[in-house]
Coordinates of C-alpha atoms in Angstrom, one line a residue:
M20 CA 0.0 0.0 0.0
D21 CA 1.3 3.4 -0.9
S22 CA 2.5 5.2 2.3
R23 CA 0.7 8.3 1.1
A24 CA -2.7 6.5 0.9
L25 CA -5.4 8.0 3.0
R26 CA -5.8 5.9 6.1
V27 CA -9.5 5.4 7.0
L28 CA -10.5 3.6 10.2
I29 CA -14.2 2.5 10.2
A30 CA -16.0 1.7 13.4
N31 CA -19.1 -0.5 12.9
P32 CA -21.4 -1.7 15.7
S33 CA -22.0 -5.2 14.4
P34 CA -20.4 -8.1 12.5
D35 CA -23.8 -8.8 10.8
V36 CA -24.9 -7.8 7.3
Y37 CA -28.1 -5.8 7.5
G38 CA -28.9 -2.4 5.9
A39 CA -26.4 -0.1 7.6
D40 CA -23.7 -2.8 7.5
L41 CA -24.2 -3.4 3.8
Q42 CA -24.0 0.4 3.1
M43 CA -20.8 0.6 5.1
L44 CA -19.5 -2.3 2.9
E45 CA -20.2 -0.2 -0.1
S46 CA -18.2 2.6 1.4
V47 CA -15.3 0.2 2.0
R48 CA -15.4 -0.8 -1.7
A49 CA -15.5 2.8 -2.8
L50 CA -12.6 3.9 -0.6
V51 CA -10.4 0.9 -1.4
S52 CA -11.0 1.4 -5.1
G53 CA -10.0 5.0 -4.6
G54 CA -6.7 4.0 -3.2
C55 CA -7.4 4.4 0.5
D56 CA -6.0 2.2 3.2
V57 CA -9.1 1.0 5.0
R58 CA -9.4 -0.9 8.3
V59 CA -12.7 -1.8 9.9
V60 CA -13.2 -2.4 13.6
V61 CA -16.1 -4.7 14.6
P62 CA -17.0 -6.2 18.0
G63 CA -16.5 -9.8 17.0
D64 CA -16.5 -12.4 14.3
G65 CA -19.6 -12.6 12.0
P66 CA -20.7 -12.8 8.4
L67 CA -19.6 -9.2 7.7
V68 CA -15.9 -10.1 8.2
E69 CA -15.4 -12.2 5.2
S70 CA -17.1 -9.6 3.0
L71 CA -14.9 -6.9 4.4
L72 CA -11.7 -9.0 3.6
T73 CA -13.0 -9.7 0.1
A74 CA -13.6 -6.0 -0.4
G75 CA -9.9 -5.3 0.5
A76 CA -10.2 -3.9 4.0
A77 CA -8.2 -5.1 7.0
V78 CA -10.4 -6.1 10.0
G79 CA -9.8 -5.5 13.7
Y80 CA -11.8 -6.4 16.8
L81 CA -12.8 -4.3 19.7
N82 CA -15.9 -5.1 21.8
V83 CA -17.6 -1.7 22.2
P84 CA -21.0 -1.3 23.8
V85 CA -23.9 -0.5 21.4
L86 CA -26.8 1.8 22.3
R87 CA -30.0 -0.1 22.0
R88 CA -33.6 0.7 23.0
A89 CA -33.3 -2.3 25.4
S90 CA -30.7 -0.2 27.3
M91 CA -33.0 2.8 27.8
S92 CA -34.0 2.2 31.4
P93 CA -32.3 3.6 34.5
A94 CA -30.6 0.3 35.3
G95 CA -29.7 -0.2 31.6
L96 CA -28.2 3.2 31.4
V97 CA -26.1 2.6 34.5
R98 CA -24.8 -0.7 33.0
L99 CA -24.1 1.1 29.7
A100 CA -22.2 3.9 31.3
A101 CA -20.0 1.4 33.1
Q102 CA -19.3 -0.5 29.8
V103 CA -18.4 2.7 28.0
G104 CA -16.1 3.7 30.8
R105 CA -14.2 0.5 30.4
A106 CA -14.2 0.6 26.6
L107 CA -13.2 4.3 26.0
P108 CA -9.5 3.9 27.0
R109 CA -9.2 0.9 24.7
M110 CA -10.7 2.9 21.9
C111 CA -8.3 5.8 22.4
R112 CA -5.3 3.4 22.5
L113 CA -6.4 1.9 19.2
L114 CA -6.7 5.3 17.5
R115 CA -3.3 6.4 18.7
R116 CA -1.8 3.1 17.5
E117 CA -3.5 3.2 14.1
R118 CA -3.2 6.9 13.5
P119 CA -5.9 7.1 10.9
D120 CA -6.4 10.3 8.8
V121 CA -10.2 9.8 9.2
L122 CA -12.4 7.9 11.6
Y123 CA -15.7 6.9 10.0
V124 CA -18.3 6.0 12.6
N125 CA -21.2 4.0 11.0
T126 CA -24.5 4.8 12.7
I127 CA -25.3 6.8 15.9
T128 CA -25.4 3.7 18.0
I129 CA -21.7 3.9 18.9
P130 CA -21.3 7.6 19.8
W131 CA -18.4 6.9 22.2
W132 CA -16.2 6.6 19.1
L133 CA -16.8 10.4 18.6
V134 CA -15.5 11.1 22.0
A135 CA -12.4 8.9 21.4
A136 CA -11.7 10.7 18.2
R137 CA -11.9 14.2 19.8
L138 CA -9.6 13.0 22.7
T139 CA -7.0 11.8 20.2
G140 CA -7.3 14.6 17.6
V141 CA -8.6 12.4 14.7
P142 CA -11.0 14.0 12.2
V143 CA -14.3 12.1 12.4
V144 CA -17.3 11.6 10.3
T145 CA -20.6 10.0 11.3
H146 CA -22.8 8.1 8.8
L147 CA -26.3 8.7 9.9
H148 CA -28.7 5.9 9.0
E149 CA -31.4 6.7 11.6
A150 CA -34.4 9.0 11.5
E151 CA -36.2 8.6 14.8
A152 CA -39.3 10.8 14.9
R153 CA -41.5 8.7 17.2
D154 CA -39.4 9.3 20.3
R155 CA -40.0 12.1 22.8
A156 CA -38.1 15.3 21.9
V157 CA -35.7 14.9 24.9
V158 CA -34.8 11.4 23.7
R159 CA -34.2 12.6 20.1
R160 CA -32.0 15.3 21.4
A161 CA -30.0 12.8 23.5
L162 CA -29.6 10.5 20.5
M163 CA -28.5 13.2 18.1
S164 CA -26.5 15.5 20.3
P165 CA -23.3 13.4 20.3
M166 CA -23.0 14.1 16.5
L167 CA -22.0 17.7 17.6
L168 CA -18.6 16.0 18.1
A169 CA -18.4 14.9 14.5
H170 CA -16.5 17.2 12.0
R171 CA -18.9 16.1 9.2
I172 CA -22.0 14.0 8.9
I173 CA -23.3 11.9 6.0
A174 CA -27.1 11.4 6.1
I175 CA -28.6 8.6 4.0
S176 CA -31.7 10.6 3.1
N177 CA -33.5 13.9 3.5
T178 CA -35.6 12.2 6.1
A179 CA -32.5 11.4 8.2
R180 CA -31.1 14.9 7.8
D181 CA -34.4 16.6 8.7
A182 CA -34.9 14.4 11.8
A183 CA -31.4 15.2 13.1
V184 CA -31.7 18.9 12.5
A185 CA -35.1 19.1 14.1
A186 CA -33.6 17.5 17.2
V187 CA -30.4 19.5 17.2
P188 CA -30.5 22.5 14.8
P189 CA -26.7 23.3 14.9
L190 CA -26.1 20.0 13.1
A191 CA -27.5 21.5 9.8
D192 CA -24.2 23.1 8.8
R193 CA -22.2 19.8 8.9
I194 CA -24.7 17.3 7.3
R195 CA -24.6 16.3 3.6
V196 CA -27.2 13.9 2.1
I197 CA -25.7 11.0 0.1
Y198 CA -28.3 8.5 -0.9
N199 CA -27.4 4.9 -0.4
G200 CA -25.8 3.0 -3.2
V201 CA -27.6 -0.4 -3.3
P202 CA -26.2 -3.2 -5.5
S203 CA -28.3 -4.9 -8.1
P204 CA -28.7 -8.7 -8.4
P205 CA -25.7 -10.4 -10.1
T206 CA -27.9 -11.5 -13.0
S207 CA -30.7 -9.7 -14.8
P208 CA -33.9 -10.2 -12.8
S209 CA -36.9 -12.0 -14.3
P210 CA -40.5 -10.8 -13.9
A211 CA -42.4 -12.3 -10.9
G212 CA -44.6 -15.3 -11.5
H213 CA -48.3 -14.8 -10.8
S214 CA -49.6 -18.3 -10.1
A215 CA -50.8 -19.6 -6.7
P216 CA -49.6 -20.0 -4.1
H217 CA -48.8 -16.3 -4.3
R218 CA -45.5 -15.8 -2.4
L219 CA -45.2 -12.7 -0.2
A220 CA -41.9 -11.7 1.5
V221 CA -41.0 -9.5 4.5
I222 CA -37.3 -9.0 4.9
G223 CA -35.4 -7.3 7.8
R224 CA -34.7 -7.4 11.5
L225 CA -37.5 -9.0 13.5
S226 CA -38.5 -6.1 15.8
P227 CA -41.6 -4.2 16.8
R228 CA -40.2 -1.2 14.9
K229 CA -40.0 -3.2 11.7
A230 CA -43.5 -4.4 12.4
T231 CA -43.2 -7.9 11.0
H232 CA -46.4 -8.8 12.8
V233 CA -48.3 -6.5 10.5
A234 CA -47.2 -8.6 7.5
L235 CA -48.4 -11.7 9.3
E236 CA -51.8 -10.1 10.0
A237 CA -52.1 -9.0 6.3
T238 CA -51.3 -12.5 5.2
A239 CA -54.0 -13.9 7.5
L240 CA -56.6 -11.4 6.1
L241 CA -55.7 -12.6 2.5
V242 CA -56.1 -16.2 3.6
A243 CA -59.5 -15.4 5.1
R244 CA -60.5 -13.8 1.8
G245 CA -59.8 -17.1 0.0
Y246 CA -56.4 -16.3 -1.5
D247 CA -53.7 -19.0 -1.6
V248 CA -50.8 -17.0 -0.2
H249 CA -47.6 -17.8 1.6
L250 CA -45.4 -15.4 3.6
D251 CA -41.6 -15.8 3.7
V252 CA -40.1 -14.1 6.8
V253 CA -36.4 -13.4 6.3
G254 CA -34.4 -12.0 9.2
T255 CA -33.4 -12.4 12.8
C256 CA -33.8 -10.3 16.0
F257 CA -31.3 -8.3 18.0
T258 CA -30.2 -9.8 21.4
G259 CA -32.9 -8.8 23.9
Y260 CA -35.8 -9.1 21.4
E261 CA -36.1 -12.8 21.3
W262 CA -39.6 -12.3 22.9
Y263 CA -40.8 -10.7 19.7
E264 CA -39.7 -13.6 17.5
E265 CA -41.4 -15.9 19.9
E266 CA -44.6 -13.9 19.5
L267 CA -44.3 -14.1 15.7
R268 CA -43.9 -17.8 15.7
A269 CA -46.8 -18.3 18.1
R270 CA -49.0 -16.2 15.8
A271 CA -47.9 -18.2 12.8
S272 CA -48.8 -21.5 14.5
R273 CA -52.5 -20.5 15.0
D274 CA -55.1 -22.2 12.8
D275 CA -55.6 -19.3 10.3
L276 CA -51.9 -19.2 9.4
V277 CA -50.5 -22.6 10.1
G278 CA -48.5 -23.8 7.1
R279 CA -48.7 -20.3 5.5
I280 CA -45.5 -18.8 7.1
T281 CA -41.9 -19.8 6.8
F282 CA -39.2 -18.3 9.0
H283 CA -35.9 -18.4 7.0
G284 CA -33.6 -16.6 9.5
Y285 CA -30.8 -14.5 8.2
R286 CA -30.0 -14.7 4.5
S287 CA -27.2 -13.0 2.6
P288 CA -27.2 -12.4 -0.3
I289 CA -30.9 -11.8 -0.4
W290 CA -31.4 -12.2 -4.1
P291 CA -32.7 -15.8 -4.1
E292 CA -35.4 -14.9 -1.6
L293 CA -36.5 -11.9 -3.7
A294 CA -36.5 -14.0 -6.9
A295 CA -38.8 -16.5 -5.2
S296 CA -41.3 -13.8 -4.2
E297 CA -44.2 -12.2 -6.1
I298 CA -44.8 -9.2 -3.8
V299 CA -42.6 -7.7 -1.0
L300 CA -44.2 -6.2 2.1
A301 CA -42.3 -3.5 4.0
P302 CA -44.4 -2.8 7.1
S303 CA -41.8 -0.7 9.1
L304 CA -43.1 2.0 11.4
G305 CA -40.2 4.2 10.6
E306 CA -37.3 4.2 8.0
A307 CA -34.6 6.7 7.2
L308 CA -34.7 5.2 3.6
G309 CA -35.1 1.4 3.5
N310 CA -32.6 -0.6 1.5
V311 CA -34.9 -3.6 1.3
V312 CA -37.4 -1.6 -0.7
I313 CA -34.6 -0.6 -3.2
E314 CA -33.2 -4.2 -3.4
S315 CA -36.8 -5.3 -4.2
Q316 CA -37.1 -2.7 -6.9
H317 CA -33.7 -3.8 -8.4
S318 CA -35.2 -7.3 -8.4
M319 CA -38.3 -6.2 -10.3
R320 CA -40.6 -7.1 -7.4
P321 CA -43.5 -4.7 -6.6
V322 CA -43.4 -3.4 -3.0
V323 CA -46.3 -2.6 -0.6
A324 CA -44.7 -0.3 2.0
T325 CA -45.8 1.9 4.8
A326 CA -46.1 5.6 3.9
V327 CA -43.3 6.6 6.4
A328 CA -41.0 9.4 5.4
G329 CA -38.1 7.2 4.3
H330 CA -40.2 5.0 2.0
R331 CA -41.6 8.2 0.4
E332 CA -38.1 9.0 -0.8
S333 CA -37.8 5.7 -2.8
I334 CA -41.5 5.1 -3.8
V335 CA -43.9 7.2 -5.8
D336 CA -47.3 5.7 -4.8
G337 CA -48.9 3.8 -7.5
Q338 CA -46.0 4.2 -9.9
T339 CA -42.9 2.6 -8.3
G340 CA -44.6 0.9 -5.4
V341 CA -47.7 1.1 -3.2
L342 CA -47.8 3.1 0.0
V343 CA -50.2 2.3 2.9
P344 CA -50.7 3.7 6.4
A345 CA -48.4 2.3 9.0
S346 CA -49.7 -0.4 11.4
D347 CA -52.7 -1.0 9.1
A348 CA -52.8 -4.7 8.2
V349 CA -56.1 -4.2 6.3
A350 CA -54.6 -1.6 4.0
M351 CA -51.6 -3.7 3.4
A352 CA -53.8 -6.8 2.6
D353 CA -55.9 -4.6 0.3
A354 CA -52.9 -3.4 -1.6
A355 CA -51.4 -6.8 -2.0
Q356 CA -54.8 -8.2 -3.1
R357 CA -55.0 -5.5 -5.9
L358 CA -51.6 -6.5 -7.2
I359 CA -52.5 -10.2 -7.1
D360 CA -55.8 -9.5 -9.0
D361 CA -54.1 -7.3 -11.6
P362 CA -50.7 -8.9 -12.4
G363 CA -50.3 -6.6 -15.5
H364 CA -50.4 -3.5 -13.2
A365 CA -48.0 -5.2 -10.8
D366 CA -45.5 -5.8 -13.6
V367 CA -45.8 -2.1 -14.8
I368 CA -44.9 -1.0 -11.2
A369 CA -42.0 -3.4 -11.0
V370 CA -40.4 -2.3 -14.2
A371 CA -40.8 1.4 -13.4
A372 CA -39.4 0.8 -9.9
A373 CA -36.3 -1.0 -11.3
R374 CA -35.6 1.9 -13.6
S375 CA -35.9 4.4 -10.8
A376 CA -33.7 2.4 -8.5
D377 CA -31.0 2.1 -11.2
R378 CA -31.1 5.9 -11.8
R379 CA -31.2 7.1 -8.2
F380 CA -29.5 4.5 -6.0
S381 CA -26.6 3.1 -8.1
T382 CA -23.4 1.9 -6.5
H383 CA -21.4 3.9 -9.1
R384 CA -22.9 7.2 -8.1
Y385 CA -22.5 6.4 -4.4
S386 CA -18.9 5.3 -4.8
T387 CA -17.9 8.7 -6.4
E388 CA -19.7 10.8 -3.8
I389 CA -18.6 8.9 -0.7
S390 CA -15.0 8.7 -1.8
E391 CA -14.8 12.5 -2.5
F392 CA -16.6 13.3 0.8
V393 CA -14.2 11.3 3.0
R394 CA -11.1 12.5 1.1
S395 CA -12.2 16.1 1.7
L396 CA -12.3 15.5 5.5
G397 CA -8.9 13.6 5.4
S398 CA -7.3 16.6 3.7
R399 CA -8.2 19.0 6.5

C-alpha cells in the first residue's frame, strides 16, 4: 500500500450484514477502489468479516457497547455507562496506534467513538442511518447531540437529515445527504410469477419497529378472503428481542396461518429470496430510507410499503410501489390483493421501480460521492 494513501478507520457496531452494515461495505469498496488504506473495527466475528476482507479492508476487533432501546432504562443506562467507561480507554489506544487520517463511525449507536476521536485529535465523520421521529423530543436530542462532536455527517436521506436537524439545529451546517448505493442482483432479474400460491416476503430485522407482525396479519386477512398465499419471513432479531420472534412464531402457529408462514432466519445475499417472491411487504413503522425496498425494486418485485418518510423517498405511490398507512394490516392486505388481482399492473410498477432504483441508487454514483466526501475530510 502506498505510504501516502489516506488511512481510514471505520467503526461498525455489528459483524452482521443488515442495511447499515451493507452500506458501510459499499463505502469500503468505494474507498479501497479510490486507493485508501481501510481498516474496519467490529465487536467480534460474524458474516460481515469475510465480505470486508474480500472488499480489500483489514479487520480489527474491539468489543464496544452499542446503544439499543433495550438499554433505555435507569438500570440499563447505568450498565451502559460502566461498559463505556471500560471501553473508552481501549478505543483511544487503538486510535493512537492506528493513527488514521479519518475515523468513519457507522450509525449513531456507537457515539463513544466520537469522544475517542476528539480526545485523540482524529478527524471524524458519522454516517447517519437513523431518523427517529417517534421518540419524545428529549430522547431525540439525547440520541442526536453526540454528533456535535463529528466534524462532518453523512445522512442517507433527507428524512434522516431533517430528523437530526429538528432535534439538534446546529447539526445542519455539517450534514450532507448522500443517498445509499444499493447493489443490483448479479444477474438480470426476471418478472415475478403470478400463479398460486402467491408468495409474499417480508425482509429485515425482527423487531416491533420493523412491524413484521403487521405482515403476518395482512397474510391472515388474505387467507380469510380465499387467497392462496404464503409469507416468507427473512431476518433475525437483536439480542434482547427474542420475545418478539417468539410472539411471531406463536402467531404463525395459529389455525388461520398454520403452514402459511416460513421463517428463514438470516439470509445473505438476499437475491434468491427476492427472486422467489411475487410481492414484497415493507411494514416498518419508521425508516430513514429502507434498503430492502430498493433491493426489491432492483429485483423487479412490486413493494407494498408503509407511507413513512423514508419510504416516500424511494417510492412514488402507484408508480414505483404502493404506500399504505403504518400499522394498518387491512390496508396492506388490500394493496397486496390488488396486485394479485391485476398482475399486469404489478408488472408495470415493478419495471418502473427498477428503472428508478438504477437511476437514483446506483453503487457507481455512491462510490464517487462517498470517496470524494471522505477524502475532503482527510485533507483537513
